Coordinates of C-alpha atoms in Angstrom, one line a residue:
Chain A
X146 CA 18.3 -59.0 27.5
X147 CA 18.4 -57.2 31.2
X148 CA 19.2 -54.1 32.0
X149 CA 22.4 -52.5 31.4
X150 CA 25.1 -52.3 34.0
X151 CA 27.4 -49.0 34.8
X152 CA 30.2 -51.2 34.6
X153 CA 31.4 -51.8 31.0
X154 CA 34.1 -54.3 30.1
X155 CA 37.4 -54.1 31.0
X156 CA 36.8 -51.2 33.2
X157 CA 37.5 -53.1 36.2
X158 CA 40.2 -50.3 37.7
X159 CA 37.3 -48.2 38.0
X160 CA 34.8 -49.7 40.2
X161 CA 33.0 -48.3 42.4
X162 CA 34.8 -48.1 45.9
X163 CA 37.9 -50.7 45.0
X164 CA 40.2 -48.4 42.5
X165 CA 43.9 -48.6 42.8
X166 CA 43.6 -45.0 44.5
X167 CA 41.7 -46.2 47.5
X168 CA 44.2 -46.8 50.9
X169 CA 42.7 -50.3 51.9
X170 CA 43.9 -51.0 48.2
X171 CA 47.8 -52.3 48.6
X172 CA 46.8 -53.6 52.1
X173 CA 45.0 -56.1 51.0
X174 CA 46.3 -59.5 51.7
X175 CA 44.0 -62.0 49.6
X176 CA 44.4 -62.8 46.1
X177 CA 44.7 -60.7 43.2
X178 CA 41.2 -59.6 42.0
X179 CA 40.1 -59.7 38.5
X180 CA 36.5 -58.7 37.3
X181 CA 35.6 -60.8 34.4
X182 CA 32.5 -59.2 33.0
X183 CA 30.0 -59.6 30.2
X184 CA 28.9 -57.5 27.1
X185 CA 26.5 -55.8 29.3
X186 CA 28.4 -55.3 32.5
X187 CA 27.5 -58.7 35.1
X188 CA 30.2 -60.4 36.8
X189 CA 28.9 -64.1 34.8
X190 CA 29.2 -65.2 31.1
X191 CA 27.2 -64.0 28.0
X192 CA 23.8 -64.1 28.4
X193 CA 24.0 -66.9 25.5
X194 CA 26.1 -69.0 26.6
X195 CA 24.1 -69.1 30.0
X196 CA 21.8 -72.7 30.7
X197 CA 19.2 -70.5 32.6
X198 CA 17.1 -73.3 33.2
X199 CA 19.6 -75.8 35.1
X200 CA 21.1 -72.8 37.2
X201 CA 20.3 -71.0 40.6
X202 CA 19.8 -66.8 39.2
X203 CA 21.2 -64.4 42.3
X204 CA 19.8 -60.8 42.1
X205 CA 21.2 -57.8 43.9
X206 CA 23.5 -55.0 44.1
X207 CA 27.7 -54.5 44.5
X208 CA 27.5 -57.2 47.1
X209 CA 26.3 -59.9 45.1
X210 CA 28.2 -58.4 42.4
X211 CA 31.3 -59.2 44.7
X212 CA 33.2 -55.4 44.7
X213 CA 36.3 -55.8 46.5
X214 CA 36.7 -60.1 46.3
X215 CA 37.7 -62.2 43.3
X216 CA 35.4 -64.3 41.7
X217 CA 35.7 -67.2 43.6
X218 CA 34.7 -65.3 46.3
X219 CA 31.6 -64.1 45.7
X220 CA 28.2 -65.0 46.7
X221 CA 27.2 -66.6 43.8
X222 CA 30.4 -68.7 43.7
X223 CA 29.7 -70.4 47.1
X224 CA 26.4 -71.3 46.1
X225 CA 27.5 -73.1 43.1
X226 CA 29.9 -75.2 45.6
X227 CA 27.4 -75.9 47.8
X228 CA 24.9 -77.5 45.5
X229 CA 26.4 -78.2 42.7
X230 CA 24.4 -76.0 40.9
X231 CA 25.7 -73.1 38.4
X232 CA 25.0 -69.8 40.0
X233 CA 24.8 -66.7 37.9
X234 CA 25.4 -63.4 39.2
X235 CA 23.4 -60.5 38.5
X236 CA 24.6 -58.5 41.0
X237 CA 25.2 -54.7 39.5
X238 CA 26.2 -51.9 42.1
X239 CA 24.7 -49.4 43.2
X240 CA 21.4 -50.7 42.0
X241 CA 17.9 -50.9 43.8
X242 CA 14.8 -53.3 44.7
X243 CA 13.0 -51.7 41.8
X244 CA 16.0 -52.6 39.6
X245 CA 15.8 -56.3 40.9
X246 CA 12.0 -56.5 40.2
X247 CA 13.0 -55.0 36.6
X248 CA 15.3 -57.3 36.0
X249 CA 13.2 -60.5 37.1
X250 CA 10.2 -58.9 34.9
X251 CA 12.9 -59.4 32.3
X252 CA 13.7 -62.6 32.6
X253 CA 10.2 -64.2 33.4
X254 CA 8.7 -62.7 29.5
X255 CA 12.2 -64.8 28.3
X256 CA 10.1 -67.7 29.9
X257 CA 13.2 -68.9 31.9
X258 CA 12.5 -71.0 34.3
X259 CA 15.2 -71.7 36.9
X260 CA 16.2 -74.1 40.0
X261 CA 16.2 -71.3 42.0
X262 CA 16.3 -67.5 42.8
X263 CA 18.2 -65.8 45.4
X264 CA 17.6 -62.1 46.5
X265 CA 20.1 -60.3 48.4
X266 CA 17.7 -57.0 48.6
X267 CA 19.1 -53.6 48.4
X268 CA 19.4 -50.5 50.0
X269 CA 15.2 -49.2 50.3
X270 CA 16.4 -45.9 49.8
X271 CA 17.8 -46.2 46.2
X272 CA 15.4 -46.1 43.1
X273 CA 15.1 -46.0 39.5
X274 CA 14.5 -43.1 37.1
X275 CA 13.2 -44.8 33.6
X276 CA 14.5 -42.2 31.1
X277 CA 13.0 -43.0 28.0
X278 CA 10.5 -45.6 26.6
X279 CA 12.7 -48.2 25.6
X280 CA 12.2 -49.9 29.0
X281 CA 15.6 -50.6 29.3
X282 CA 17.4 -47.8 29.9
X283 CA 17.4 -45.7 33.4
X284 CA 19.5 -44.4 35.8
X285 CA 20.0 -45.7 39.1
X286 CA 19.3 -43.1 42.0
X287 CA 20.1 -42.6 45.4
X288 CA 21.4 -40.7 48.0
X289 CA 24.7 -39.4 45.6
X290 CA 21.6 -38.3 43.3
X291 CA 20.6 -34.1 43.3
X292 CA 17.4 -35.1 41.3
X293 CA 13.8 -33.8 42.8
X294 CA 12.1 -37.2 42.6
X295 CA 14.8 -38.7 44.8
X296 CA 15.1 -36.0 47.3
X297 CA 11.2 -36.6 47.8
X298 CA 11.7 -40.7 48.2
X299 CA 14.8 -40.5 50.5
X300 CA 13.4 -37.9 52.9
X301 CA 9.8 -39.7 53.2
X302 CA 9.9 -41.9 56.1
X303 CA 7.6 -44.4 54.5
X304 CA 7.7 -44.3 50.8
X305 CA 10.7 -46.1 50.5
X306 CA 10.1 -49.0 53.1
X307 CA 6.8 -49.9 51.6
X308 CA 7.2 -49.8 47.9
X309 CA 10.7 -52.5 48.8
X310 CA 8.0 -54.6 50.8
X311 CA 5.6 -54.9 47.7
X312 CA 8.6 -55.4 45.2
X313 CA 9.6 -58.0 47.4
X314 CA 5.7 -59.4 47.8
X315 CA 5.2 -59.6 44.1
X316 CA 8.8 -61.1 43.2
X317 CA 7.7 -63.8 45.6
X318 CA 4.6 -64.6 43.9
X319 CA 6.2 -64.3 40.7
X320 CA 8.5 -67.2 39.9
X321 CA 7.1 -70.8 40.2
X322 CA 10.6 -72.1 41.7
X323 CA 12.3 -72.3 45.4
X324 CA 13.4 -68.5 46.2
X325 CA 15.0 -67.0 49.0
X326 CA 14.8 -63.2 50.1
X327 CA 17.0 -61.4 51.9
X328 CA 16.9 -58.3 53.0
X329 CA 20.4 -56.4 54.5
X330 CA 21.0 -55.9 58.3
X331 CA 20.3 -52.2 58.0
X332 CA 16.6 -52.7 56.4
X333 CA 16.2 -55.8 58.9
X334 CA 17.6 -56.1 62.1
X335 CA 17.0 -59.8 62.1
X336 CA 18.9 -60.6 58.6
X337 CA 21.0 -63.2 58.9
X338 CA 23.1 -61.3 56.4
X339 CA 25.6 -60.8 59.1
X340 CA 29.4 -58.9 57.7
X341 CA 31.7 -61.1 59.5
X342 CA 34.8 -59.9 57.2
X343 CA 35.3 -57.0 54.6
X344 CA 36.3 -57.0 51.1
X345 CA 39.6 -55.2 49.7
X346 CA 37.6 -51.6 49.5
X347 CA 36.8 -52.4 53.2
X348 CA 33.3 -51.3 52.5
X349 CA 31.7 -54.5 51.4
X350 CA 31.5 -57.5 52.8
X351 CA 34.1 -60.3 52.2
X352 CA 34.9 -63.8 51.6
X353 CA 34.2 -65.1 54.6
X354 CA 30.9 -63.3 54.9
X355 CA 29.7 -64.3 51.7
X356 CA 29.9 -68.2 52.5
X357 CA 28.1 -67.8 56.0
X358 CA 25.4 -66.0 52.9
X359 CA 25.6 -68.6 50.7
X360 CA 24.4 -70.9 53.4
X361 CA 21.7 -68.7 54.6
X362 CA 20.5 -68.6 51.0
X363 CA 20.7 -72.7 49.9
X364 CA 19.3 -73.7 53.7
X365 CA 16.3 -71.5 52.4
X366 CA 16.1 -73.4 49.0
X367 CA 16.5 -76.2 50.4
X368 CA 13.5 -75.5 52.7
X369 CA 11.6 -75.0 49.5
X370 CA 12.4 -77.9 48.3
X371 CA 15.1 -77.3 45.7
Chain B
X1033 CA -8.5 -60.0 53.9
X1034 CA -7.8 -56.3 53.3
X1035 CA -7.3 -54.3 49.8
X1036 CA -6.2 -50.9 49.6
X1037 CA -9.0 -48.7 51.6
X1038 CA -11.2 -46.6 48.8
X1039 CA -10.9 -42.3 49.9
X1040 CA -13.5 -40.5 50.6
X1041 CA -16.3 -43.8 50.5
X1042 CA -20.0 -43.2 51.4
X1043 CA -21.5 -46.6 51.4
X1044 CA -25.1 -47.1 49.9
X1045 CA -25.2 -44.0 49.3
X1046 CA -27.1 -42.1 45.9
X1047 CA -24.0 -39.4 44.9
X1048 CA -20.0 -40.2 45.0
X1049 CA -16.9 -38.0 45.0
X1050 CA -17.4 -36.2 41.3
X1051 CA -21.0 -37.4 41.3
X1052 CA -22.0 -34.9 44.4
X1053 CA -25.3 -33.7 44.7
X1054 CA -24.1 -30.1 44.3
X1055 CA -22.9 -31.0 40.6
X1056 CA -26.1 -32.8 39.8
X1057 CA -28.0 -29.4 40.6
X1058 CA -25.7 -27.5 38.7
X1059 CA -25.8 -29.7 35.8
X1060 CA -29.9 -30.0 36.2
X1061 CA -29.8 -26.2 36.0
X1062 CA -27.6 -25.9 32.9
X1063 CA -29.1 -29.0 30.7
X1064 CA -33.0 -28.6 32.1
X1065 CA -35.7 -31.2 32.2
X1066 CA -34.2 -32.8 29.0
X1067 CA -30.9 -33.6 30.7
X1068 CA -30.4 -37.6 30.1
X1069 CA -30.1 -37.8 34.2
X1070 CA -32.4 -35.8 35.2
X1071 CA -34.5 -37.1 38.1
X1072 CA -32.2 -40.3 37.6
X1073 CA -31.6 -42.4 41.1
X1074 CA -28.0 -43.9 40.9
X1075 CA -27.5 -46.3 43.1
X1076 CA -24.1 -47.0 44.7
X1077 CA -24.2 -50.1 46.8
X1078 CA -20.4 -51.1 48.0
X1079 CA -19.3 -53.4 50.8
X1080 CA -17.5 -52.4 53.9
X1081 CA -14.4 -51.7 52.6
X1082 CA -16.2 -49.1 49.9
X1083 CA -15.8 -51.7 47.4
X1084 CA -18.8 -51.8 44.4
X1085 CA -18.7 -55.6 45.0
X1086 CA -20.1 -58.1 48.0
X1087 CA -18.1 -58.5 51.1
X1088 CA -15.2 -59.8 50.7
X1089 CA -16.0 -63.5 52.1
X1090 CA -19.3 -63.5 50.4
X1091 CA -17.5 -63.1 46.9
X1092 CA -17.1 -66.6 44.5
X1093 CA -13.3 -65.9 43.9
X1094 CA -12.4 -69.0 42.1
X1095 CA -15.9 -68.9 39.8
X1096 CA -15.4 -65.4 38.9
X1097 CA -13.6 -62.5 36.7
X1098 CA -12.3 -59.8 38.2
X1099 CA -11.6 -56.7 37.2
X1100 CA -9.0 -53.6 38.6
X1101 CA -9.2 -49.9 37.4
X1102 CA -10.1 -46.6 38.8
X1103 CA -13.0 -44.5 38.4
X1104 CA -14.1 -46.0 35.3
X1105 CA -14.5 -49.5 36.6
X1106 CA -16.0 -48.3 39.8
X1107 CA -18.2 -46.5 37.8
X1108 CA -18.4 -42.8 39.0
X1109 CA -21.6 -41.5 38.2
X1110 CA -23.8 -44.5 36.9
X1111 CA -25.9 -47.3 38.8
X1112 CA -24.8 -50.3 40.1
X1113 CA -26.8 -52.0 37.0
X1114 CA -24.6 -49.9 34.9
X1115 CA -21.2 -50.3 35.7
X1116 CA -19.0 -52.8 33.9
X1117 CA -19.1 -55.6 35.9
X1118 CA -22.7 -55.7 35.8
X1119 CA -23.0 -55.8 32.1
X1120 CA -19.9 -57.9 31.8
X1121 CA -21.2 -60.6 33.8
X1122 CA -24.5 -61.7 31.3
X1123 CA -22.6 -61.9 28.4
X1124 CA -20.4 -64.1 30.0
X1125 CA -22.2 -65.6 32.4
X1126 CA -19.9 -65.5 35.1
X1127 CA -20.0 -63.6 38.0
X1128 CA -17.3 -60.1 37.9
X1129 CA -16.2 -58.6 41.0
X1130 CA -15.7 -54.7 40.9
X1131 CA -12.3 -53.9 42.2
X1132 CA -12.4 -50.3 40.7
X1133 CA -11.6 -47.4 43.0
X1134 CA -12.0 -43.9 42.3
X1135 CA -8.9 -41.7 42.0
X1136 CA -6.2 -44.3 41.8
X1137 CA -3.2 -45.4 40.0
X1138 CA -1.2 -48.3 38.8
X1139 CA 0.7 -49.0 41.5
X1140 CA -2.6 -49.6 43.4
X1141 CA -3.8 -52.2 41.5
X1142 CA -0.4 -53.9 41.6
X1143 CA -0.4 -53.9 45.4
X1144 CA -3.9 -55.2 45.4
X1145 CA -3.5 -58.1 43.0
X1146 CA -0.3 -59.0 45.3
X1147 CA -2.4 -58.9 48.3
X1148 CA -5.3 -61.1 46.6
X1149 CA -2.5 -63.5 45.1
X1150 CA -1.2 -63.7 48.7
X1151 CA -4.5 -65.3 49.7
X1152 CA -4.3 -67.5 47.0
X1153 CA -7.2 -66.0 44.8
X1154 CA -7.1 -68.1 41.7
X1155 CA -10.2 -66.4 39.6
X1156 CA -11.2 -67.7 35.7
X1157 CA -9.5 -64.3 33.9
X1158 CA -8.5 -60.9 35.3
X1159 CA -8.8 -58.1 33.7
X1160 CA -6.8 -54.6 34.1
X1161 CA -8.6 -51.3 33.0
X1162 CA -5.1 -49.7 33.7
X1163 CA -5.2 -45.9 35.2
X1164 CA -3.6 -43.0 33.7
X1165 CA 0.3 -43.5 34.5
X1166 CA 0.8 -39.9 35.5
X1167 CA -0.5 -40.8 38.6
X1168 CA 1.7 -41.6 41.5
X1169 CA 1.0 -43.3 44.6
X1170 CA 2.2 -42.1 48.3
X1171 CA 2.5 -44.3 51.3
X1172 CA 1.3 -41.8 54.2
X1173 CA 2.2 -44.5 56.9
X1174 CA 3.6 -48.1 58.2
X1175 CA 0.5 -49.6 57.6
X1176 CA 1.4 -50.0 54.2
X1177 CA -2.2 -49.2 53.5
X1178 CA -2.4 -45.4 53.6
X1179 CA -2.1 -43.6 51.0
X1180 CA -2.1 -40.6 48.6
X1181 CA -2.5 -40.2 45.4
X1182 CA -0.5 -37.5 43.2
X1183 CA -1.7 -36.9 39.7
X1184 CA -1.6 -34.5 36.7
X1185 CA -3.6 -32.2 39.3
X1186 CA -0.6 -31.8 42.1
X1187 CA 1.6 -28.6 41.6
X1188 CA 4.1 -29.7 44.4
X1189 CA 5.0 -32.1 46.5
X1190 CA 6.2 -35.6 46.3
X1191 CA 4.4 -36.7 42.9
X1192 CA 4.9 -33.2 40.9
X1193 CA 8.3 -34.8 39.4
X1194 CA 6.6 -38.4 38.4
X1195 CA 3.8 -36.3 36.9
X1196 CA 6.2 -34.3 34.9
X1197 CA 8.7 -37.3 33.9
X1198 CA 7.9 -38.0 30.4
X1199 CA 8.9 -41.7 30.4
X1200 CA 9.5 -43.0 33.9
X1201 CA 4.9 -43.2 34.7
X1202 CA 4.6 -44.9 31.3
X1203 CA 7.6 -47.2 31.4
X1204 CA 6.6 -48.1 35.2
X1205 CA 3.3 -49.2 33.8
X1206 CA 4.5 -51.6 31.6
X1207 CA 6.7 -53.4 34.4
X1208 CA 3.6 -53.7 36.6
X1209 CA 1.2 -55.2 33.3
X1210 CA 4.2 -57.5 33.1
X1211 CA 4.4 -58.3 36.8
X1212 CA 0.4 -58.7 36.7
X1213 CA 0.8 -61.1 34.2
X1214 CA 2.6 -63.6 35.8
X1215 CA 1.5 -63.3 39.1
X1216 CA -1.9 -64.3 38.1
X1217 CA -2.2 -68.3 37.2
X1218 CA -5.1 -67.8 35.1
X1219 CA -5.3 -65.2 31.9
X1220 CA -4.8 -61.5 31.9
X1221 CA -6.3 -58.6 29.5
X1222 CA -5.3 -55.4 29.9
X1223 CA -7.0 -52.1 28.9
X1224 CA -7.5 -48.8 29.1
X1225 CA -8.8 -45.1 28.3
X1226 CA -8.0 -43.1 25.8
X1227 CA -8.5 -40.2 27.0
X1228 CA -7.3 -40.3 30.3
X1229 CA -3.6 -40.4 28.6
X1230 CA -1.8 -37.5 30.4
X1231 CA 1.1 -38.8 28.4
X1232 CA 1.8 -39.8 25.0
X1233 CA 2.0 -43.8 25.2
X1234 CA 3.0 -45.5 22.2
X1235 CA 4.7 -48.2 23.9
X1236 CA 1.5 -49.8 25.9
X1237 CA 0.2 -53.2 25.0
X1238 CA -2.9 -52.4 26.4
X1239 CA -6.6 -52.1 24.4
X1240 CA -7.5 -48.9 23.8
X1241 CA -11.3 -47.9 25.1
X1242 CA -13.4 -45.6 23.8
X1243 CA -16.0 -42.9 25.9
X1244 CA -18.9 -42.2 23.6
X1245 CA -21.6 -40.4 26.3
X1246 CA -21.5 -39.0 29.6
X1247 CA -22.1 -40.3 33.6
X1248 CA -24.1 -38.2 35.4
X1249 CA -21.4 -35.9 36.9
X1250 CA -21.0 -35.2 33.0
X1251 CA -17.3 -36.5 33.4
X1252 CA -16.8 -39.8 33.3
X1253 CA -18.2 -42.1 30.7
X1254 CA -21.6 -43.5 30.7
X1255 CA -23.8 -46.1 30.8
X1256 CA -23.6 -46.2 26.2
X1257 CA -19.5 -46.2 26.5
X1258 CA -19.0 -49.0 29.5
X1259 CA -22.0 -51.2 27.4
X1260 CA -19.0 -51.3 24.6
X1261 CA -16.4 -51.7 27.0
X1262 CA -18.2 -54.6 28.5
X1263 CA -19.2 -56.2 24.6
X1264 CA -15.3 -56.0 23.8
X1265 CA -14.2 -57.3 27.0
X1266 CA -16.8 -60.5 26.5
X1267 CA -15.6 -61.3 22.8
X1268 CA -11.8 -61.5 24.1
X1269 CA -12.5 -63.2 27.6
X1270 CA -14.7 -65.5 25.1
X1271 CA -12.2 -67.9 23.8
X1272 CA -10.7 -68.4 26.9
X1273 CA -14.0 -68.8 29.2
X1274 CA -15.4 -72.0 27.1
X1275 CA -12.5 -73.8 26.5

């Protein structure tokens, strides 16, 4: 139904950034961390057995995936504390605004209409490459990428930041529920999106962080009346 | 409000872009007196932002259909009583704004219908006479309004590998007809040229359109081709118009 993630099942030791081989890894102090992940490679339950229509549906890349913290950690898990509401998590690293927008495109022709939609925005200067007609396959690109198209979008000082903004712009006028949008400190110096702790790879953000998010995210729903 | 800006606009003025004076006398001198335009006054009257439309606060947004595209729908070469908004709008009786600019791409239309959606435009039906996908649109600064468009024409630069890509124009296209449709609160047809397909699309939902004669720049279709456009256009909008 959306877009395949990198990640496939039971492939957990070799996530991005948190494998047993990094030196943060046997430092870390928390709980053990297990990634339970779908058919096609989210952090949340079959598609199927998902009530789309009576959760809140939180977009966005390895930090709303929750690399590096257990489940109960993640984003999406402190939203569902703090209202009650099922959050699913279709966080998939390494992925893009265009990717979001994808996805959402997905799940609006499904007709799903949800409480609410959270967008933790990523990185401006990754993209996606469609590579064949299906719709549904493509490759995520970004700086670790050596292809022409992406050399062009990273080194143009405006291409990037603009085609975010109207991904972002259409997304908003796109679902008829309360949504909240957030972009990351390094695309907005005013985010609230603030990384008060890290996760075991030491290059995410961690528990702590994610609940100060989670409150950003449900004080903006609730401003929207969710 | 503010759309996209149209390149290259002359307002009110008799030849545009393609349609240049200096390729009517060329074409005068290879087709002679007989030529279908010769002597032929085309009219191009566009508002301030080179739109082929009223200004923008003059325009009856919520009583009208609009309608996106490029060239085709700004109507390159034929008169203002030509184009197809102009013989859209008696066979439906509704008034059509031309939002149609000359040399643009998908991704255009999609940032327009986001900026008109922002203001809350809620028109009777849109429709989309999609661009070719090869095209590929370059933000030149922060405005977020300049740009440049790279086609089937660039050998280099920052569109050459969209242009080549053999999927990734056409697939795009189809996200942004999705994204159209429900952005919009009111109904949405898509179309488009056939034969401005630098790719092979098999995958588009769109309606295919047909060119049967010749603007006067002897490129882009004419006054006999948009008259079926606009006949098509008016039996689907139809249904949904007298309900």
């Amino acid at each position: 139904m959306l877009i395949k993630g990198d990640i496939s099942k039971g492939s957990y030791n070799y996530l991005l950034m948190d494998t047993k081989s990094t030196p943060f890894f046997k430092q870390w102090k928390g709980p053990d961390i297990s990634y339970n992940i779908n058919g096609q490679g989210y952090r949340c339950n079959e598609w199927e057995a998902i009530n789309w229509n009576e959760s809140i549906i939180v977009f966005g890349a390895s930090n709303v995936f929750g690399v590096g913290v257990s489940e109960c950690q993640t984003l999406s898990s402190a939203i569902t504390s703090l209202t009650n509401t099922p959050a699913v998590n279709l966080g998939q690293p390494a992925t893009s605004p265009a990717f979001q927008w994808v996805n959402s495109m997905l799940l609006l022709n499904k007709n799903i209409k949800p409480k609410g939609v959270v967008y933790v925005w990523p990185n401006e200067f990754r993209h996606i490459e469609f590579t064949d007609h299906t719709g549904t396959h493509l490759k995520n690109i970004g700086n670790w990428s050596k292809t022409n198209y992406i050399k062009q979008w990273i080194s143009h000082p405006y291409q990037a930041e603009m085609s975010a903004r109207h991904y972002i712009d259409a997304i908003k006028l796109s679902w008829n529920c309360p949504s909240a949008h957030f972009r990351l400190p390094q695309s907005d110096p005013n985010s609230p999106l603030l990384e008060i702790d890290q996760s075991r790879d030491r290059q995410h953000p961690g528990p702590k962080s994610y609940q100060l998010w989670a409150e950003c995210a449900v004080k903006e729903l609730l401003l929207q009346g969710f | 409000m503010k759309l996209l800006p149209i390149i290259d606009t002359l307002n009110n003025s008799s030849f545009h872009s393609s349609d240049s004076r200096h390729n009517y006398i060329r074409n005068f001198k290879k087709y002679g007196n007989k030529w279908q335009w010769a002597g032929r006054i085309v009219r191009y009257t566009t508002n301030s932002d080179g739109y082929r439309c009223p200004e923008w606060e003059q325009c009856m947004w919520d009583a009208s259909v609009l309608i996106f595209g490029c060239s085709h729908t700004f109507g390159i070469g034929v008169d203002d009583s030509q184009t197809i908004a102009r013989q859209l709008e008696p066979l439906i009786n509704k008034p059509v704004i031309n939002l149609g600019a000359g040399g643009t791409n998908v991704m255009f239309q999609w940032v327009n219908t986001t900026i008109l959606r922002k203001h809350n435009i809620t028109p009777k039906a849109v429709i989309y006479m999609w661009p070719d996908p090869a095209r590929c649109l370059e933000f030149v600064n922060s405005s977020g309004f300049d740009t440049h468009l790279w086609g089937p024409w660039s050998d280099s630069g920052f569109g050459l590998s969209w242009v080549t890509h053999p999927a990734h124009g056409v697939v795009y296209k189809n996200y942004v007809m999705d994204c159209c449709d429900v952005m919009w609160p009111c109904p949405v047809f898509h179309y488009e040229l056939t034969s401005t397909e630098y790719f092979n699309d098999t995958t588009t939902r769109t309606v295919k359109l047909f060119q049967s004669d010749h603007a006067r720049d002897m490129s882009h279709p004419g006054p006999a081709s948009i008259r079926s456009w606009a006949v098509r256009m008016a039996e689907d909008l139809q249904t949904i118009l007298h309900r």
